[in-house]
PDB file of C-alpha atoms and ligand atoms in Angstrom:
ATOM      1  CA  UNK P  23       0.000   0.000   0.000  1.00 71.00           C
ATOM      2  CA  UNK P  24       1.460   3.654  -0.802  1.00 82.00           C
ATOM      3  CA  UNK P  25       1.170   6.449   1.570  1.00 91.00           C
ATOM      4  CA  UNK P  26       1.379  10.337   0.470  1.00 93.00           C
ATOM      5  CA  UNK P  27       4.145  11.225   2.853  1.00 97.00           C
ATOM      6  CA  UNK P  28       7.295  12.606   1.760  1.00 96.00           C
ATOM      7  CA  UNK P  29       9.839  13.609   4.232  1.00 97.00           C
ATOM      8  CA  UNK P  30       7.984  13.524   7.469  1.00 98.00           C
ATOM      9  CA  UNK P  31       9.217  11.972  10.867  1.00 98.00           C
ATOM     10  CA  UNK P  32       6.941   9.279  12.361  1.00 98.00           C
ATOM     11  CA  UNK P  33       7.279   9.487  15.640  1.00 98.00           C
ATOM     12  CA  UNK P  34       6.631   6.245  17.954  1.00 97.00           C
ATOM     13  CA  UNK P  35       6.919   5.991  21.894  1.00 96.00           C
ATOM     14  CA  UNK P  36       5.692   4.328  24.358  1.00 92.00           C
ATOM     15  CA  UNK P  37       6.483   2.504  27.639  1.00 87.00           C
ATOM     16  CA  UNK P  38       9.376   0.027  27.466  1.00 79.00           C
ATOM     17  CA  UNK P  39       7.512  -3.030  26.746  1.00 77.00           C
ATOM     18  CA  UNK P  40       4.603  -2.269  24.818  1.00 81.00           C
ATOM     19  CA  UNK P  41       6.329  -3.502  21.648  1.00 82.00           C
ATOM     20  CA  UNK P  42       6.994  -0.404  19.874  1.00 88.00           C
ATOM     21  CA  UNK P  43      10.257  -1.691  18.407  1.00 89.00           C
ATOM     22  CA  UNK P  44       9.241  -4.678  16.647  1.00 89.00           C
ATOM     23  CA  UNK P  45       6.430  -2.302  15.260  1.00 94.00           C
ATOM     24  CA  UNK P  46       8.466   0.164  13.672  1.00 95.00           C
ATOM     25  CA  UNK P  47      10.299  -2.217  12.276  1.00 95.00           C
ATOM     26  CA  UNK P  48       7.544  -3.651  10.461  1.00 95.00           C
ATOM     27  CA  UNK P  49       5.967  -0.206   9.376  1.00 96.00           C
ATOM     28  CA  UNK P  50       9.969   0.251   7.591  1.00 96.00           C
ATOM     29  CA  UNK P  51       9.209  -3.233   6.068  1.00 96.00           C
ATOM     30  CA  UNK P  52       5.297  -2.515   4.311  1.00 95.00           C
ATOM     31  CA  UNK P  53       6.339   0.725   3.416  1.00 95.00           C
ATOM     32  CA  UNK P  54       9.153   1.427   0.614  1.00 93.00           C
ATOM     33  CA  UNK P  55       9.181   5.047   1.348  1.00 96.00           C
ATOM     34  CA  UNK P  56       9.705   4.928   5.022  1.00 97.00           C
ATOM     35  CA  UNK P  57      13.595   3.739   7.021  1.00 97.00           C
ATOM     36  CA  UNK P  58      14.015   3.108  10.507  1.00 97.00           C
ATOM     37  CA  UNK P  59      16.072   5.294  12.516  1.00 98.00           C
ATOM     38  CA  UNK P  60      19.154   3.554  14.194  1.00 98.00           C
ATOM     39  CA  UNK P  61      19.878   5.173  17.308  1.00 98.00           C
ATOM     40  CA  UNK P  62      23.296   5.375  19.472  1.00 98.00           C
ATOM     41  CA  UNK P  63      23.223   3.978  22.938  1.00 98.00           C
ATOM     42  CA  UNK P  64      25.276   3.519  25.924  1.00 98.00           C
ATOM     43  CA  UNK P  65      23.260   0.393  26.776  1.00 96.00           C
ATOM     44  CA  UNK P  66      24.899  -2.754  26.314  1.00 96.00           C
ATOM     45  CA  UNK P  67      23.466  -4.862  23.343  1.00 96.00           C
ATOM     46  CA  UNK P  68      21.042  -7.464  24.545  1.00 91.00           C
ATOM     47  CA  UNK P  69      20.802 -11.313  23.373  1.00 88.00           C
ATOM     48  CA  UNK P  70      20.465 -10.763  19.705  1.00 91.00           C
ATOM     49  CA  UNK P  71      21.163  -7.080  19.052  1.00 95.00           C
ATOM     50  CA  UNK P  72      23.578  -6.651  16.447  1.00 97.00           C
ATOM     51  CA  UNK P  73      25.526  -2.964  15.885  1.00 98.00           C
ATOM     52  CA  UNK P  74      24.342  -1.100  13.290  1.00 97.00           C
ATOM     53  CA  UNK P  75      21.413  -2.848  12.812  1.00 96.00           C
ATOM     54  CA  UNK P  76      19.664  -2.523  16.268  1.00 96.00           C
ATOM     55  CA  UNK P  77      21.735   0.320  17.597  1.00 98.00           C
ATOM     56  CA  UNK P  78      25.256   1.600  17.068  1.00 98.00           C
ATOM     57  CA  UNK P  79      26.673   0.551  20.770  1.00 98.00           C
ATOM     58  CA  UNK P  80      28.694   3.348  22.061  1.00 98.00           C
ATOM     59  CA  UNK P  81      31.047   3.667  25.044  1.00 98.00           C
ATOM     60  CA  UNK P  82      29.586   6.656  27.651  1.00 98.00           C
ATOM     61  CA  UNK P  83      33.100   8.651  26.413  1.00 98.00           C
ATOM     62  CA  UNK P  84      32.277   8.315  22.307  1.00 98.00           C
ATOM     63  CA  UNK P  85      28.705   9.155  22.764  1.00 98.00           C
ATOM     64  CA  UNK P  86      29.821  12.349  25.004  1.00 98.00           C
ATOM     65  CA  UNK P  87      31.734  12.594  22.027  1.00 98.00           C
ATOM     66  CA  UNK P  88      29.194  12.264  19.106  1.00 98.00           C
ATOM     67  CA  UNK P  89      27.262  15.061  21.185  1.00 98.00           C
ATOM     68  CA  UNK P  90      29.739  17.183  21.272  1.00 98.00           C
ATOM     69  CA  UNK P  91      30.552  17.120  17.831  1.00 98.00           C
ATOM     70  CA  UNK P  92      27.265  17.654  16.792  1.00 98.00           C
ATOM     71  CA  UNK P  93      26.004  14.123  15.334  1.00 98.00           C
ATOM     72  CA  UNK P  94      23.432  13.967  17.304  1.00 98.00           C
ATOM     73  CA  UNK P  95      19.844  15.544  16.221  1.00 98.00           C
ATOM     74  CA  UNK P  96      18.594  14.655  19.709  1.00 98.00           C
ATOM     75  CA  UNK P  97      19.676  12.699  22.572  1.00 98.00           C
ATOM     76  CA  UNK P  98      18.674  11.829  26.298  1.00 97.00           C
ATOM     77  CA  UNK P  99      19.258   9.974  29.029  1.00 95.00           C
ATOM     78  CA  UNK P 100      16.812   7.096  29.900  1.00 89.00           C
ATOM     79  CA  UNK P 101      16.955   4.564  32.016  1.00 80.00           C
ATOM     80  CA  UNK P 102      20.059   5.270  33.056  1.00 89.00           C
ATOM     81  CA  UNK P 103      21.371   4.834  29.521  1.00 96.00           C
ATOM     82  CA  UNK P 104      22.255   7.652  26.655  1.00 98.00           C
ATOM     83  CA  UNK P 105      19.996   6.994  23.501  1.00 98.00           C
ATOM     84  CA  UNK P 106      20.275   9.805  20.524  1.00 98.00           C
ATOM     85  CA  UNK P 107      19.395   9.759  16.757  1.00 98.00           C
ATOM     86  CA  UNK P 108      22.301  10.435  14.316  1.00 98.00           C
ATOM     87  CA  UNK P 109      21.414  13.492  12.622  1.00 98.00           C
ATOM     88  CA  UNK P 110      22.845  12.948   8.969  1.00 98.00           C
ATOM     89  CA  UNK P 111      21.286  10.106   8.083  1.00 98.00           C
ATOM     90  CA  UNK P 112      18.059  11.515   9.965  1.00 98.00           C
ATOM     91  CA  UNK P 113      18.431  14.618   7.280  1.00 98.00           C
ATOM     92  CA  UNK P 114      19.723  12.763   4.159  1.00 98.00           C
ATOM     93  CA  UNK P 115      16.404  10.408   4.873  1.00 98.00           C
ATOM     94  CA  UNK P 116      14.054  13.608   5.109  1.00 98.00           C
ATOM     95  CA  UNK P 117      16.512  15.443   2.089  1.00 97.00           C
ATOM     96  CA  UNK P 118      16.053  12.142  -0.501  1.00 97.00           C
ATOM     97  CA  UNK P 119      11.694  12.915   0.132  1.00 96.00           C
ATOM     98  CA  UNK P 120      12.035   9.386   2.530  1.00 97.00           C
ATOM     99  CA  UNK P 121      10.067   9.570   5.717  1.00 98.00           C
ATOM    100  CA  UNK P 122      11.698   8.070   8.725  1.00 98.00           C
ATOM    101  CA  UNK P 123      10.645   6.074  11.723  1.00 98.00           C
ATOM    102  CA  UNK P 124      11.536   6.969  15.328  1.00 98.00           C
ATOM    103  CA  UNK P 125      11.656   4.341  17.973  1.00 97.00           C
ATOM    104  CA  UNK P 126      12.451   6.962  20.729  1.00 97.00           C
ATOM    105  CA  UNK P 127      11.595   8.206  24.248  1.00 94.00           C
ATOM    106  CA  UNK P 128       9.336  11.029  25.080  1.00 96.00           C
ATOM    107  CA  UNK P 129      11.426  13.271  26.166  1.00 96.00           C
ATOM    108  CA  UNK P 130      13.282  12.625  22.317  1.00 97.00           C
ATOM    109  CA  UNK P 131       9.391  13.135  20.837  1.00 98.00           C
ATOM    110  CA  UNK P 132       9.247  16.144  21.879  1.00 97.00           C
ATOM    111  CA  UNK P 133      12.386  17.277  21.008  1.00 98.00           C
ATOM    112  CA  UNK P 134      11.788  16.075  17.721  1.00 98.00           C
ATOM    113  CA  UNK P 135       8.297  17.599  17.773  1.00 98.00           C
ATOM    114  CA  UNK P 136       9.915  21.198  18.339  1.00 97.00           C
ATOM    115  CA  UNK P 137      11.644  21.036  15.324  1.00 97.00           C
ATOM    116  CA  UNK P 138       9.366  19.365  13.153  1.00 97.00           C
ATOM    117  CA  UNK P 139       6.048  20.271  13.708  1.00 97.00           C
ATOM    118  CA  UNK P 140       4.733  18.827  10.866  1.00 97.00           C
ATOM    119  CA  UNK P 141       5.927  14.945  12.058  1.00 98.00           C
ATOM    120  CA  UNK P 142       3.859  12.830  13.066  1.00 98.00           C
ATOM    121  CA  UNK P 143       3.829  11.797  16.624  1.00 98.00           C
ATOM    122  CA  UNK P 144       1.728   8.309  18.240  1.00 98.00           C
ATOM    123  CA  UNK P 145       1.929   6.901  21.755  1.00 97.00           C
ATOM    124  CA  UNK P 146       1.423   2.902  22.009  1.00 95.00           C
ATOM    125  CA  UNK P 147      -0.131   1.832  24.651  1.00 93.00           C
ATOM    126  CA  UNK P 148      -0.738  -1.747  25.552  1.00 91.00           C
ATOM    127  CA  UNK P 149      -4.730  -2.757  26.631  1.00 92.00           C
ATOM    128  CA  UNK P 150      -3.835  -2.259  30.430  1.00 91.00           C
ATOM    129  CA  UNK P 151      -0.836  -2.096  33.049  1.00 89.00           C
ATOM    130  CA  UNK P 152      -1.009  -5.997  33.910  1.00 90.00           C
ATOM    131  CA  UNK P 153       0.032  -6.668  30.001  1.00 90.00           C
ATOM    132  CA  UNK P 154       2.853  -4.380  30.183  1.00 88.00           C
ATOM    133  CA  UNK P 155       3.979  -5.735  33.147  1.00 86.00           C
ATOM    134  CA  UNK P 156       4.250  -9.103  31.604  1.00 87.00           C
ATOM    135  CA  UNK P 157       6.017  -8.215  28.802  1.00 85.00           C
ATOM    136  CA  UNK P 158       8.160  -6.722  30.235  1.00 83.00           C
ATOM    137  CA  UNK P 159       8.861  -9.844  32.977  1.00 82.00           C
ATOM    138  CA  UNK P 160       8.607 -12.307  29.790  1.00 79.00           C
ATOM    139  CA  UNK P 161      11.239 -10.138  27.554  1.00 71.00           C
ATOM    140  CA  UNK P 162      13.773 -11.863  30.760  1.00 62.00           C
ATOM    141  CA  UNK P 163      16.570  -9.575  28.972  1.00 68.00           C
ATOM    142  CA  UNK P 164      16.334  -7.273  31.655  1.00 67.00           C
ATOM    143  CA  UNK P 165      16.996  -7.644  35.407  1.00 77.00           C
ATOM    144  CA  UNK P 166      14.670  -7.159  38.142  1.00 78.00           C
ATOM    145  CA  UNK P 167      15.737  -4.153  39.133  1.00 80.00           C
ATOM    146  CA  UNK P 168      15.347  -2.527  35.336  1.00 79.00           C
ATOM    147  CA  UNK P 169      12.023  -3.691  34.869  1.00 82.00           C
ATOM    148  CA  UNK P 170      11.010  -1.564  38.044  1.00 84.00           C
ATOM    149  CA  UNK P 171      13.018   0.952  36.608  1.00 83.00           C
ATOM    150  CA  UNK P 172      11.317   0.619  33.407  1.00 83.00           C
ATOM    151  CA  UNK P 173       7.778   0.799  35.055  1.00 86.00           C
ATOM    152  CA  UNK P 174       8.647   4.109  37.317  1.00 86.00           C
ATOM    153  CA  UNK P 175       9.631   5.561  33.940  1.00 85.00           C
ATOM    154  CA  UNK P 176       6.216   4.312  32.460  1.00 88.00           C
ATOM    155  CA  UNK P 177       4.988   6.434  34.759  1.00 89.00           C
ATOM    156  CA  UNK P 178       6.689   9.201  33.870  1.00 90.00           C
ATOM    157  CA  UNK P 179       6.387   8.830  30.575  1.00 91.00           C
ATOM    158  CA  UNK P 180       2.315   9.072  30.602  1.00 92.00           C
ATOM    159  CA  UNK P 181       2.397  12.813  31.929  1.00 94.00           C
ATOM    160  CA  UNK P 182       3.576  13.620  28.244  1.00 94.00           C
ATOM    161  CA  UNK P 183       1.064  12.013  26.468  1.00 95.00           C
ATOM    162  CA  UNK P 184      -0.773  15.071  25.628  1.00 96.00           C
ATOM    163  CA  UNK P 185       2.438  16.051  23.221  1.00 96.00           C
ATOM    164  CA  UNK P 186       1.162  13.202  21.024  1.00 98.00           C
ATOM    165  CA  UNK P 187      -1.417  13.030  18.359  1.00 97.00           C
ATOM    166  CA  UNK P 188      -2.518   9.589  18.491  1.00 98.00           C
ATOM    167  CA  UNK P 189      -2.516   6.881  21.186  1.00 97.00           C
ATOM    168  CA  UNK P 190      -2.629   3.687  19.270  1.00 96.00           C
ATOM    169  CA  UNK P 191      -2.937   0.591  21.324  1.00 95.00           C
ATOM    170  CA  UNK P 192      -0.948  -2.126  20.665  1.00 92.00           C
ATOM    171  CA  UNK P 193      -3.606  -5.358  20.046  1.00 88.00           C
ATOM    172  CA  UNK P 194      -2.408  -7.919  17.858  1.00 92.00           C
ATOM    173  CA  UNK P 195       0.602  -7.157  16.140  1.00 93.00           C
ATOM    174  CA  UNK P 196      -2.045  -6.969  12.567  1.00 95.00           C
ATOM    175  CA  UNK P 197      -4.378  -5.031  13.785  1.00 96.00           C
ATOM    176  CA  UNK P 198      -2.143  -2.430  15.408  1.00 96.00           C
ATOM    177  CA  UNK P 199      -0.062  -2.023  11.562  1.00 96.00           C
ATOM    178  CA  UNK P 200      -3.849  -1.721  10.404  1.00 96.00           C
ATOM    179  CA  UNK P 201      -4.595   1.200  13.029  1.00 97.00           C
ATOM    180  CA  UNK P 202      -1.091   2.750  12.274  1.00 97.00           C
ATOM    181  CA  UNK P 203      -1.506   2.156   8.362  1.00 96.00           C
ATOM    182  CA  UNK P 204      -5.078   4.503   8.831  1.00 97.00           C
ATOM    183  CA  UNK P 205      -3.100   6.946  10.732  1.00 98.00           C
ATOM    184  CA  UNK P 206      -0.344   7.291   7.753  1.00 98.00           C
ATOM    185  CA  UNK P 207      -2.749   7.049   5.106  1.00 96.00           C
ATOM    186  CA  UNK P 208      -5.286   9.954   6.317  1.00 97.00           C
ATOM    187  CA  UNK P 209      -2.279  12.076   7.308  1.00 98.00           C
ATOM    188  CA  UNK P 210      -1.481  12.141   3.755  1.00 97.00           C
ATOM    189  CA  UNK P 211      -4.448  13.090   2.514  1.00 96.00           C
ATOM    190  CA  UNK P 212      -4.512  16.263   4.954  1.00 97.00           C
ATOM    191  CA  UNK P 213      -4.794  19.338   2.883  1.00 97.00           C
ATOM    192  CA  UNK P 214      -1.938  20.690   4.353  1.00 96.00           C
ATOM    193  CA  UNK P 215       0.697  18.454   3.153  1.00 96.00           C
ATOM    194  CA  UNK P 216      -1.082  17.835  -0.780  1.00 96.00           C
ATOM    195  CA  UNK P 217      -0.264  21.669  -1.297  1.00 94.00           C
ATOM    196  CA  UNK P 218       1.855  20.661  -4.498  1.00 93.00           C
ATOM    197  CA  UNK P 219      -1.069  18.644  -6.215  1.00 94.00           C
ATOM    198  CA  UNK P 220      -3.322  21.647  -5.445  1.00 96.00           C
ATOM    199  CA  UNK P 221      -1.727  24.346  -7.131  1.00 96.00           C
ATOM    200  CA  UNK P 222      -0.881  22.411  -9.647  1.00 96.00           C
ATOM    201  CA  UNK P 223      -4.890  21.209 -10.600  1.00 95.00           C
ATOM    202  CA  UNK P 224      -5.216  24.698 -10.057  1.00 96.00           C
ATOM    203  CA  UNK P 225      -2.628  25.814 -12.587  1.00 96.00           C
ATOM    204  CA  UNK P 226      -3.896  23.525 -14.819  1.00 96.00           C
ATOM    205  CA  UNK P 227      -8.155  24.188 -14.563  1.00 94.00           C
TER     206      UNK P 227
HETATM  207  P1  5GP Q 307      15.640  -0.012  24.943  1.00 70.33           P
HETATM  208  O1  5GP Q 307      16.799   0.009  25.877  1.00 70.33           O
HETATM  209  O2  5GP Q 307      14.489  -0.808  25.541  1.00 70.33           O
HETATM  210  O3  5GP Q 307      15.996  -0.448  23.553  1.00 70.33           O
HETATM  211  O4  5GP Q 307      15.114   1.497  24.804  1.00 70.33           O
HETATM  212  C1  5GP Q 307      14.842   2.239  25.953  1.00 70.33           C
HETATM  213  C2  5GP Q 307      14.144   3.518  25.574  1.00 70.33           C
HETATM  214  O5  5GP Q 307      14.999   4.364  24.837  1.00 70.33           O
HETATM  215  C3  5GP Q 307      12.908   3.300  24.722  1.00 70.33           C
HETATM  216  O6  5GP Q 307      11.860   4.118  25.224  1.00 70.33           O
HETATM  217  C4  5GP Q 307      13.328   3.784  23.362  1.00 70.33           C
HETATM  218  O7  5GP Q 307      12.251   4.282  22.614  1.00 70.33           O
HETATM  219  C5  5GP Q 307      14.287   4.893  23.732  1.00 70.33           C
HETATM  220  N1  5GP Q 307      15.183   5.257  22.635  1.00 70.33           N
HETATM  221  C6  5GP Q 307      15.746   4.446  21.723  1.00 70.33           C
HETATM  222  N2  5GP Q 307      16.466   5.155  20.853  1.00 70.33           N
HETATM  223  C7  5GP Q 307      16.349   6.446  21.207  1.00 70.33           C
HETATM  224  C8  5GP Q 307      16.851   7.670  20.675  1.00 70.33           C
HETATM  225  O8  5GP Q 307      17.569   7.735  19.680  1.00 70.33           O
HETATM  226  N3  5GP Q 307      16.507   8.811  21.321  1.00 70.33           N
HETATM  227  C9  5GP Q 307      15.712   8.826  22.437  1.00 70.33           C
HETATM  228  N4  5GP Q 307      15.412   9.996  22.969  1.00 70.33           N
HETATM  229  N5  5GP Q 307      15.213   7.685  22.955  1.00 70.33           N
HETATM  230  C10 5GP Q 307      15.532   6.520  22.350  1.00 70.33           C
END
């Protein structure tokens, strides 16, 4: 299915657990015109992560680093951990018309937000707490004492929900890519971003 996006960050966060990740992954597969943002993080690379790929895994010193210099587009400190989006690729995405998906915290969204009003910003949600919680206890790559972490960040996170403009909540894997497909498809049809095609029927009448 095509979208009518060019050039627009899609914006996804949500409390550690509630499978954002593996979603915005799958929203880069189905759509040609949309990559997935690596990030940089301090974390250590769980069972399975590969760098590049998942993250690039950077030492506390070369992320300080990357900051300073600039690379980053925006960065912050969660969980205890740095996480930040590289900013050139972020802008040669967004410069080549691709739009680009942002697995990122909400203190990143907003960031992002500030700078790119016209993004587009979604908070998953799981159906309640409970689920959460036991996704978060089944993931098992993450001690006890994260996963409380993880939850008092939750927490947190929720106050800033109001920044977003959808809440989408995470069902079945299928029917959440249907909910987020509607989402991409009717924001390209807003008025706003078709004013190209406009003026040209215009033009042209
Ligand atoms: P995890 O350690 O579970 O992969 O990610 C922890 C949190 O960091 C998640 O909420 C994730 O969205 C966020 N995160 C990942 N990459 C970035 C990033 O580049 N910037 C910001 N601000 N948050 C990020």
């Amino acid at each position: 299915m095509k979208i009518r996006l060019k050039g627009v960050p899609i914006v996804v966060s949500a409390p550690s657990g509630a499978g954002k990740t593996t979603l915005c992954r799958l929203i880069a597969q189905k759509y040609k015109g949309i990559s997935y943002s690596v990030s940089a993080t301090t974390r250590p690379p769980r069972r399975n992560e590969k760098n590049a790929i998942d993250y690039f895994f950077l030492s506390e010193e070369e992320f300080k680093r990357w900051i300073k210099k600039g690379n980053l587009i925006e960065w912050a400190k969660v969980h205890k951990y740095y996480y930040g989006t590289p900013k050139k690729t972020f802008e040669e995405t967004l410069k080549k018309g691709y739009n680009i998906v942002m697995d990122i915290d909400v203190q990143g969204g907003i960031n992002i937000k500030k700078l790119f009003p016209y993004g587009i910003y979604m908070f998953l949600l799981t159906k309640n707490v409970d689920i959460l919680k036991k996704r978060l206890t089944k993931r098992m790559t993450d001690t006890k004492k994260s996963i409380k972490e993880r939850i008092k960040n939750a927490r947190k996170e929720m106050q800033s929900i109001n920044e977003y403009d959808y809440i989408v909540i995470n069902d079945t894997i299928k029917k959440t890519l249907d909910t987020i497909s509607a989402i991409l498809i009717a924001e390209g049809c807003l008025i706003e971003r078709n004013s190209l095609i406009i003026k040209t029927f215009k033009k042209n009448l």
